[in-house]
Coordinates of C-alpha atoms in Angstrom, one line a residue:
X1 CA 15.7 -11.3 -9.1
X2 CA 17.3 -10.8 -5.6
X3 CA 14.1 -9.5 -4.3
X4 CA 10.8 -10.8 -3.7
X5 CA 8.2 -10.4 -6.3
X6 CA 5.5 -8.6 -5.5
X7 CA 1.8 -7.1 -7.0
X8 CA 1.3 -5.1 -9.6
X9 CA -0.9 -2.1 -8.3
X10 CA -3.5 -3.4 -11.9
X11 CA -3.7 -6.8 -10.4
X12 CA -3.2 -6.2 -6.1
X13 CA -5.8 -8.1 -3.9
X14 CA -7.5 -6.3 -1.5
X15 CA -6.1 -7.4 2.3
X16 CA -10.0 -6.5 3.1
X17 CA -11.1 -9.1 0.7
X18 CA -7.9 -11.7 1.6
X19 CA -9.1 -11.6 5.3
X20 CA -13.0 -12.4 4.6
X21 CA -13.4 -15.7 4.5
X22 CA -13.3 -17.1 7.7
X23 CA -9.9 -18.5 9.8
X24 CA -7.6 -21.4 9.0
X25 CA -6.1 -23.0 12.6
X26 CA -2.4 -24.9 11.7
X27 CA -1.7 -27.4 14.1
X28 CA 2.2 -27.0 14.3
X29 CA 3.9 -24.1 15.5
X30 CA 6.9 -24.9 14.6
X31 CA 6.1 -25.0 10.6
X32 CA 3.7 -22.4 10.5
X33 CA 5.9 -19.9 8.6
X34 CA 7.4 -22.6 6.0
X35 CA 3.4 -24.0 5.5
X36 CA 2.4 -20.6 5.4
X37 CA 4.6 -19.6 2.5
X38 CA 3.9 -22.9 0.7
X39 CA 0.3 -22.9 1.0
X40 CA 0.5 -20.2 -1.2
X41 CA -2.8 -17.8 -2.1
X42 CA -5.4 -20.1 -1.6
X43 CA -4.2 -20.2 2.1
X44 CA -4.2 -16.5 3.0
X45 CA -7.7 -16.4 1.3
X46 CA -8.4 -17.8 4.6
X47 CA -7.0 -15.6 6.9
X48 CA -8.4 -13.9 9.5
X49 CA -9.6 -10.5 9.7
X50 CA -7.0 -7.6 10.0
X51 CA -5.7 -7.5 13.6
X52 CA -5.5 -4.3 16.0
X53 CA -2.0 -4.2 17.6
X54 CA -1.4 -1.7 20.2
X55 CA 1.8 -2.9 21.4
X56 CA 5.1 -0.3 20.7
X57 CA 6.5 -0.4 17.6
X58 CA 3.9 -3.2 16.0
X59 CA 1.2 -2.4 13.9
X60 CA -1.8 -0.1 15.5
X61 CA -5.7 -0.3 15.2
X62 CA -6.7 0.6 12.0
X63 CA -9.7 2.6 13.4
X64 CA -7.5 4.8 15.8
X65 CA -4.3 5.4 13.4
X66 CA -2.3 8.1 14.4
X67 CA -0.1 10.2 12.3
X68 CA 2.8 10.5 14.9
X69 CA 3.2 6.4 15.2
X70 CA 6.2 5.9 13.6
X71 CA 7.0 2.4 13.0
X72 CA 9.7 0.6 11.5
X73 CA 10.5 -3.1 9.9
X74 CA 13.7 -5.0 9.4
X75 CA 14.4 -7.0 6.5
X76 CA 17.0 -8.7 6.3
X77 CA 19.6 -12.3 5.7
X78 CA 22.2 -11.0 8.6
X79 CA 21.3 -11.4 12.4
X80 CA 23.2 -8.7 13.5
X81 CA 21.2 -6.3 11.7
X82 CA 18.4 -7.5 13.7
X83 CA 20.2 -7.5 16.7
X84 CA 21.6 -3.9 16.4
X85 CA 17.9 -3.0 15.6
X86 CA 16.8 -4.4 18.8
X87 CA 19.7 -3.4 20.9
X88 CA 19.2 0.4 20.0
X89 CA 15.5 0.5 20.5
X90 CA 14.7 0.8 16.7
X91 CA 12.5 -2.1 15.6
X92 CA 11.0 -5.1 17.3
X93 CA 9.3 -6.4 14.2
X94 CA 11.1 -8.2 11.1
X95 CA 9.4 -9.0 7.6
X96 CA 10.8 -12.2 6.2
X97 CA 10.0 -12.4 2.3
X98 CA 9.0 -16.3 1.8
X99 CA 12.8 -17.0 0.2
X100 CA 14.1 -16.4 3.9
X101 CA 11.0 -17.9 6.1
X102 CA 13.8 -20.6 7.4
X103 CA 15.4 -17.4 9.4
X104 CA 12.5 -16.7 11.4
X105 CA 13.0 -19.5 13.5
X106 CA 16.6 -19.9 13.9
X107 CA 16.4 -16.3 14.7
X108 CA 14.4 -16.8 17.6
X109 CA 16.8 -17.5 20.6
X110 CA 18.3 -13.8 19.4
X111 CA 15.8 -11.9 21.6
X112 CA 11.7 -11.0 21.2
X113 CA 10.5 -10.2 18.2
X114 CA 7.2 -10.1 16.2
X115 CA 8.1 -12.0 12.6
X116 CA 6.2 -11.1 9.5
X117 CA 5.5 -12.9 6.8
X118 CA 5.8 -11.6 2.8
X119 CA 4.1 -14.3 0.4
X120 CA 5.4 -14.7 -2.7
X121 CA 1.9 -12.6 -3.8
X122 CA 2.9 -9.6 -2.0
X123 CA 0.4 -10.0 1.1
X124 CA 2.3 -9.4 4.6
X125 CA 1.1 -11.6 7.2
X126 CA 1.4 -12.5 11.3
X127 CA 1.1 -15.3 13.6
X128 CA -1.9 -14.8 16.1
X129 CA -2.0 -17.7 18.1
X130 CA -3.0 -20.6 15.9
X131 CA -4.1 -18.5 12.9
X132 CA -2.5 -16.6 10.4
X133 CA -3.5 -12.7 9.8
X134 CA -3.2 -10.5 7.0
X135 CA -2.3 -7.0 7.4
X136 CA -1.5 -5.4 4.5
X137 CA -0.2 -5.6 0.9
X138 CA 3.2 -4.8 -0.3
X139 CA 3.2 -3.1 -3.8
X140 CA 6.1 -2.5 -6.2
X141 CA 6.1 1.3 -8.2
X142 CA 7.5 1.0 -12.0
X143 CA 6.5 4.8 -12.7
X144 CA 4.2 7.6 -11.9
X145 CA 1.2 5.5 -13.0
X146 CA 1.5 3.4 -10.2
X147 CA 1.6 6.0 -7.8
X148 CA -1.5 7.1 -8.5
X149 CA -3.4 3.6 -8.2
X150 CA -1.6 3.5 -4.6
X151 CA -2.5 7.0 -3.8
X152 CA -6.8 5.7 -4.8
X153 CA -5.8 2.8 -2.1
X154 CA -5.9 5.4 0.9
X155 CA -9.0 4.3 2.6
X156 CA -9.4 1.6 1.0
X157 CA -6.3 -0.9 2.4
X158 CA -5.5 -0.7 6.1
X159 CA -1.9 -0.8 5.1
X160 CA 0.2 -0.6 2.1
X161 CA 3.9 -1.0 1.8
X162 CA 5.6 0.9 -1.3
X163 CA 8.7 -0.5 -3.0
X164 CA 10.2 1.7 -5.1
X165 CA 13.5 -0.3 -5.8
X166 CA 12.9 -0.3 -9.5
X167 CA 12.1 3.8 -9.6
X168 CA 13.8 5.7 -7.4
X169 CA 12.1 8.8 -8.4
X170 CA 8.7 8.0 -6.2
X171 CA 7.1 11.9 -5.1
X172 CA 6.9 10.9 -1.5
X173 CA 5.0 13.7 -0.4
X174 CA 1.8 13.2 -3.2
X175 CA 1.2 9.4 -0.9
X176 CA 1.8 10.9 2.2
X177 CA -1.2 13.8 2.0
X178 CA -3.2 11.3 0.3
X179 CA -3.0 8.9 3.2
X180 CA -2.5 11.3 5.7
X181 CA -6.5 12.6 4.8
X182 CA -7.4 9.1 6.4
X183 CA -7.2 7.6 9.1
X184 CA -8.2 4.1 7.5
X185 CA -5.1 3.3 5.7
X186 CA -1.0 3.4 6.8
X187 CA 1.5 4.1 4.7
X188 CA 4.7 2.6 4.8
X189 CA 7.7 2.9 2.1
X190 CA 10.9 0.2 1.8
X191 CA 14.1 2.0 2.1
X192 CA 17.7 0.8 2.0
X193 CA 19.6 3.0 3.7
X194 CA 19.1 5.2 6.9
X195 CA 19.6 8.6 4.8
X196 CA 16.6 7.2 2.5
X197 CA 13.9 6.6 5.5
X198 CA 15.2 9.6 7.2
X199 CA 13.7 11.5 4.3
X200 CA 10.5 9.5 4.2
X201 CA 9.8 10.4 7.8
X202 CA 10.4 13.9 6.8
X203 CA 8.1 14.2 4.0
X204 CA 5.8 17.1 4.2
X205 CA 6.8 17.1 7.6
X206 CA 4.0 14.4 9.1
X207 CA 6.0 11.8 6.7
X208 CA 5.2 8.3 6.3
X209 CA 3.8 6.2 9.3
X210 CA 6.6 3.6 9.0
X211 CA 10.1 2.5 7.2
X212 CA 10.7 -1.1 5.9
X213 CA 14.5 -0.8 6.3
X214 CA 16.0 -3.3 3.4
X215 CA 20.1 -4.1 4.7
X216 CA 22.3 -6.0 5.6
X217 CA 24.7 -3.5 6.8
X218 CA 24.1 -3.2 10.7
X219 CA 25.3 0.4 10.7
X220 CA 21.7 1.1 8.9
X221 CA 19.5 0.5 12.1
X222 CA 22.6 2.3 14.4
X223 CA 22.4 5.2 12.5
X224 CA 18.4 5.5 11.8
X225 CA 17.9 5.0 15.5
X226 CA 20.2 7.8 16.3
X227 CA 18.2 10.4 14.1
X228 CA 14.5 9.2 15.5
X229 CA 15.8 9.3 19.0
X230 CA 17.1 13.1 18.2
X231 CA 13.4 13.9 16.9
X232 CA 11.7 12.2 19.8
X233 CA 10.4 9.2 17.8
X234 CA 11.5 6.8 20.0
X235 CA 12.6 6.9 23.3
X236 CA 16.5 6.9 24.9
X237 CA 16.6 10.6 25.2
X238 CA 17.4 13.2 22.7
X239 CA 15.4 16.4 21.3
X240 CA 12.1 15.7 20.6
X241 CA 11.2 18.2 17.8
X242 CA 10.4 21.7 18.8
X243 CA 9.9 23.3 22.1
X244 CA 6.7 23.0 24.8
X245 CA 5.8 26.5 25.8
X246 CA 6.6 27.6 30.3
X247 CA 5.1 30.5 31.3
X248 CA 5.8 32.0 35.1
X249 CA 3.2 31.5 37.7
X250 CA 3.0 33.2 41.0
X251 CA 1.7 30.8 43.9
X252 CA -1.3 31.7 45.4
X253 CA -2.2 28.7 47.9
X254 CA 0.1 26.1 49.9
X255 CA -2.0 23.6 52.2
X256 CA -1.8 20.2 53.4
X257 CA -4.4 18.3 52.8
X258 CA -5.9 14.5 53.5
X259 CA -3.7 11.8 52.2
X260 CA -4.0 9.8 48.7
X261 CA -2.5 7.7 46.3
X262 CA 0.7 9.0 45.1
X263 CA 2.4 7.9 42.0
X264 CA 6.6 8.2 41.5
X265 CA 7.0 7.7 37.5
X266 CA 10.0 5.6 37.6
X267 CA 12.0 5.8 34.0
X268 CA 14.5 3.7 31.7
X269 CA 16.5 6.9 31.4
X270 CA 18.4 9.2 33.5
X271 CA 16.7 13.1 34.1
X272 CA 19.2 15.8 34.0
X273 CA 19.0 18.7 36.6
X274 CA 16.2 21.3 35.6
X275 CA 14.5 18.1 33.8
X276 CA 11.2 16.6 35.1
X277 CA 7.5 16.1 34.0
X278 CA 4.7 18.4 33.5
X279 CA 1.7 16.8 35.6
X280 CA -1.4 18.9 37.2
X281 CA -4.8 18.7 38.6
X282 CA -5.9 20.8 35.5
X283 CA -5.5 19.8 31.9
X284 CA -5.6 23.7 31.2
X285 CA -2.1 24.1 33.8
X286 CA 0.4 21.5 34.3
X287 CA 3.3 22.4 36.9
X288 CA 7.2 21.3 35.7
X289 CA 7.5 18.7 38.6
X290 CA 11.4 18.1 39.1
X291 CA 13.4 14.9 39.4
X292 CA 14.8 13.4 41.8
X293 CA 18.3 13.2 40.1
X294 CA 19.1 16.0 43.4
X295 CA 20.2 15.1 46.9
X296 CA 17.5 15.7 49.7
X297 CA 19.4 17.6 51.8
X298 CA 21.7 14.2 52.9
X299 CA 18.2 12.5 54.0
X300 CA 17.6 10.7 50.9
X301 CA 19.8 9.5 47.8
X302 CA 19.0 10.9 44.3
X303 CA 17.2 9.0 42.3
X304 CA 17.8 10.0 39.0
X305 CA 15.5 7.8 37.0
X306 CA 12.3 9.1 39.0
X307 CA 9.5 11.9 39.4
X308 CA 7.5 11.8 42.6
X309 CA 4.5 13.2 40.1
X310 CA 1.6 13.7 42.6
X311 CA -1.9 12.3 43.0
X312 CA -3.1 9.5 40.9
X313 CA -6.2 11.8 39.1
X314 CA -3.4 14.0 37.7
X315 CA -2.2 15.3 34.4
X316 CA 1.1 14.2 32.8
X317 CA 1.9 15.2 29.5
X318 CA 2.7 12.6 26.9
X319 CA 4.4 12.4 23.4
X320 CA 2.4 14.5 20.7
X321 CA 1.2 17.0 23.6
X322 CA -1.3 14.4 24.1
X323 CA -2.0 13.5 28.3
X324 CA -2.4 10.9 30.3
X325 CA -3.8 9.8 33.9
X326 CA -1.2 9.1 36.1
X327 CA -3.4 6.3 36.8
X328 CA -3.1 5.1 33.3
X329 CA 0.4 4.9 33.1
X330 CA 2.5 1.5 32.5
X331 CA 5.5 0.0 32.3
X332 CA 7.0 0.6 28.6
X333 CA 4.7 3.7 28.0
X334 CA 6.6 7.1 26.7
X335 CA 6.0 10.2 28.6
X336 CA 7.6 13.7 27.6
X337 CA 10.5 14.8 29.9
X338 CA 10.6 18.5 29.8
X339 CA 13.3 21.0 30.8
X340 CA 13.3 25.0 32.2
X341 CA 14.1 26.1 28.4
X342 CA 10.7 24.1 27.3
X343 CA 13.5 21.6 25.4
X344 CA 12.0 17.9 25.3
X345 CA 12.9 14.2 25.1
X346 CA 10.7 11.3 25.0
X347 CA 11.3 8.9 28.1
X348 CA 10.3 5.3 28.4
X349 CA 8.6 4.3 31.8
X350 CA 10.0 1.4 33.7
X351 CA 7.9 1.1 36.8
X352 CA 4.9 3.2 38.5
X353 CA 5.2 3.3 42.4
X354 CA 2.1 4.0 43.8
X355 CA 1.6 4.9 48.0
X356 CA -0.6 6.0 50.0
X357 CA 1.4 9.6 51.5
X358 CA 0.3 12.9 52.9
X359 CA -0.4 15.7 49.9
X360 CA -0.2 19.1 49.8
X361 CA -2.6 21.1 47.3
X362 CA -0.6 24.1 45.2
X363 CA -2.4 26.6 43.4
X364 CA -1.2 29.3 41.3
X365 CA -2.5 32.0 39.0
X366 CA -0.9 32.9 35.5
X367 CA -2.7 35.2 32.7
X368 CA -5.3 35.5 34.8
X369 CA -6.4 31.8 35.1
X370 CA -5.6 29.2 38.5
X371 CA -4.5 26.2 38.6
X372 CA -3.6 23.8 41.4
X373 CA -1.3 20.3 41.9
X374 CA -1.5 17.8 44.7
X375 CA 2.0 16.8 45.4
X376 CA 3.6 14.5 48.5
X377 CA 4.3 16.4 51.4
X378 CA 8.6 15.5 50.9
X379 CA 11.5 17.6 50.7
X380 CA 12.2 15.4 47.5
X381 CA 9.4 17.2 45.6
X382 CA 10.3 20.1 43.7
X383 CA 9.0 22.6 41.1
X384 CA 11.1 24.2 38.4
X385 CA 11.0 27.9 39.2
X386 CA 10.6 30.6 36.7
X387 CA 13.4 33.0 35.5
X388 CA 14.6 35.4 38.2
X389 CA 14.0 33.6 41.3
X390 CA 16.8 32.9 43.7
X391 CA 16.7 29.0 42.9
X392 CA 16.3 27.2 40.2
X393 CA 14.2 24.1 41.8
X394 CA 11.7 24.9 45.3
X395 CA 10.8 22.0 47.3
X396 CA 6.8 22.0 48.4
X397 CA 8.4 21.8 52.2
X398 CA 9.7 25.3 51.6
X399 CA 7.4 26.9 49.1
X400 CA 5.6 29.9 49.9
X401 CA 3.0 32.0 48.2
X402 CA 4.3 34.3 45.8
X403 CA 6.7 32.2 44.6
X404 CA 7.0 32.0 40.8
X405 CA 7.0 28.5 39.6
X406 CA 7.1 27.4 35.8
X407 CA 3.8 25.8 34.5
X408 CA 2.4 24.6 30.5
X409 CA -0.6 26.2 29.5
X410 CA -3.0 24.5 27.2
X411 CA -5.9 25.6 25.5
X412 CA -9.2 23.5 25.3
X413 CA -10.8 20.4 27.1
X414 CA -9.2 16.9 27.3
X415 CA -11.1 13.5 25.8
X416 CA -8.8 10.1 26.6
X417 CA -5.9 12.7 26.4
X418 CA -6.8 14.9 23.3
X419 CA -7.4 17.9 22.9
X420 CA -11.2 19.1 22.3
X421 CA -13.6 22.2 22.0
X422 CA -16.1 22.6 24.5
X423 CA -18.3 25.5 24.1
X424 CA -18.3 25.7 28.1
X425 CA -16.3 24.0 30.5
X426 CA -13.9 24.5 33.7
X427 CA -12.1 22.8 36.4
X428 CA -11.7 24.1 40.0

């Protein structure tokens, strides 16, 4: 048939057990994909262990899976589908069943991409320098029967890829709550249209970790990207899904201090007026720090794309209410741009500046609790202010105490940016 044949679930070899029995080094890059394919199972028998990928949009840690990584895979015989998926931000990685391994290569000069392997036993596979790695097993539902051998997988297999082709009737949401109990096993499902892995994502709301979108048709990617940049999936603005809470606080302290390292988060993406990020000294109070898409007073051009965000120990919120050091911020990482309304969109970093200026410590009080900011001592940095005030933006030059400013409250400690419970705990 046209497409690749693939395990039953009775018969599927475990990628655990594929990956155990030691490394095989190939000696020619150039043919590694073609040999791959040829060499057949007795070949991936010797493949290394299951890699841990961090990069965006590739495969991540098995150990440290996270429901809200959404990936997705290309597959398919027509380059522009690729390149549409690159262009708009969708995919990086493409899965290349062994019938089209030739494409891989010719494909290369179209722009970077990570190429998978499918063998004709269903095992998908990567290049990792001069070894070949399994990461996961692609299995093919005939009826309900298999569904529940995959669902018994989750745990078991890092990551399984569903192909419901031949039944379209797959229940979705009984494979997602299975493998969403675990954080040992991803699951992703083969779609063939954007409509199709829209509703995968969607399933029981957390939805699948990722989409093997099947075409040919370059209006797929186009139109899948559209819909995961509207739910904050991936970044190049749009809604992210739902709304981050601003509550009014009332300044209580405005000093300069000593001087420090000050970062400016530098983005791929324009910020709108009333847009910026939420970054604070405490993880239980984060301040709505303002662009600098507005002129400084004729002193300075806008800079749209940038946030002058405020010492390097602070806060800044990130996708998934999840934070982040400033320090710990890269080029290509997401952070969540944040409006006056509590409206968000997921912003890719381009650059992190980082100076030694002047700061000036902000406190303020809300519901009874304080929190404080250190922010550059510029006309150019500015807080969001709450409803009611004469301005919708205050500089730090001009604020005074008793100003009401807009600020994110969150409940609970912080461990490498998640949220914990301490029994007792505080930050001053």
């Amino acid at each position: 048939g046209k497409h690749v044949r693939m395990h039953s679930v009775a018969h599927a070899p475990s990628a655990r057990s594929i990956v155990t029995h030691g490394v095989t080094r190939v000696s020619s890059r150039t043919r590694r994909f073609s040999r791959l394919f040829s060499a057949g199972s007795e070949s991936l028998r010797r493949c290394a262990s299951v890699p841990s990928r961090n990069a965006r949009g590739r495969i991540v840690p098995q150990a440290a899976s996270k429901r809200d990584d959404k990936e997705v895979w290309i597959q398919t015989t027509n380059v522009q589908v690729l390149l549409t998926a690159l262009e708009c931000g969708l995919s990086t990685t493409a899965l290349f069943p062994s019938q089209n391994a030739g494409l891989a290569g010719e494909w290369r000069k179209v722009g970077r991409f990570s190429p998978l392997a499918l063998t004709d036993d269903g095992t998908v596979t990567e290049e990792d320098g001069d070894f070949y790695r399994a990461v996961g097993i692609t299995l093919k539902v005939n009826g309900p029967e298999d569904v529940d051998a995959i669902a018994r997988m989750a745990g078991v297999e890092p990551l399984v890829v569903v192909d419901s082709s031949a039944w379209r009737i797959i229940p979705a949401e009984n494979l997602v709550a299975k493998f969403g109990a675990t954080d040992e096993s991803r699951l992703f499902l083969v779609s063939e249209t954007a409509k199709d892995a829209e509703a995968m994502f969607e399933a029981l709301e957390t939805g699948v970790d990722g989409v093997v979108l099947r075409t040919d048709d370059p209006a797929e990617p186009r139109e899948l990207a559209a819909y995961l940049k509207k739910r904050g999936m991936i970044g190049g603005g749009g809604e992210a899904p739902g709304k981050l809470e601003l509550t009014p606080a009332a300044v209580t302290r405005v000093e300069t201090v000593g001087t420090g390292d000050r970062v400016c988060v530098d983005c791929a993406s324009a910020f709108h007026p009333g847009e910026g990020l939420l970054v604070g000294s405490f993880a239980t109070g984060l301040f709505l720090v303002h662009s600098e898409c507005l002129d400084a007073e004729g002193y300075v051009n806008a800079r749209p794309f940038r946030v002058n965000a405020g010492a390097l120990c602070s806060y800044v919120v990130t996708p998934g209410e999840k934070t982040a050091y400033l320090s710990e911020l890269r080029a290509g990482d997401d952070v969540t741009c944040v409006n006056g309304d509590g409206g968000t969109r997921v912003m890719t970093v381009g650059r992190v500046k980082v100076e030694q200026r002047q700061m000036v410590l902000v406190e303020a009080e809300s519901a009874g609790k304080r929190f404080a900011a250190l922010l550059q001592n510029a006309e150019t940095v500015r807080l969001v202010t709450a409803p009611g005030e004469e301005e919708q933006v205050v500089s730090v030059s001009t604020l005074d105490v008793g100003d009401r400013v807009l600020v994110h409250l969150q409940e609970g400690a912080r461990h490498t940016g998640l949220k914990i419970v301490e029994e007792e705990w505080y930050e001053q």
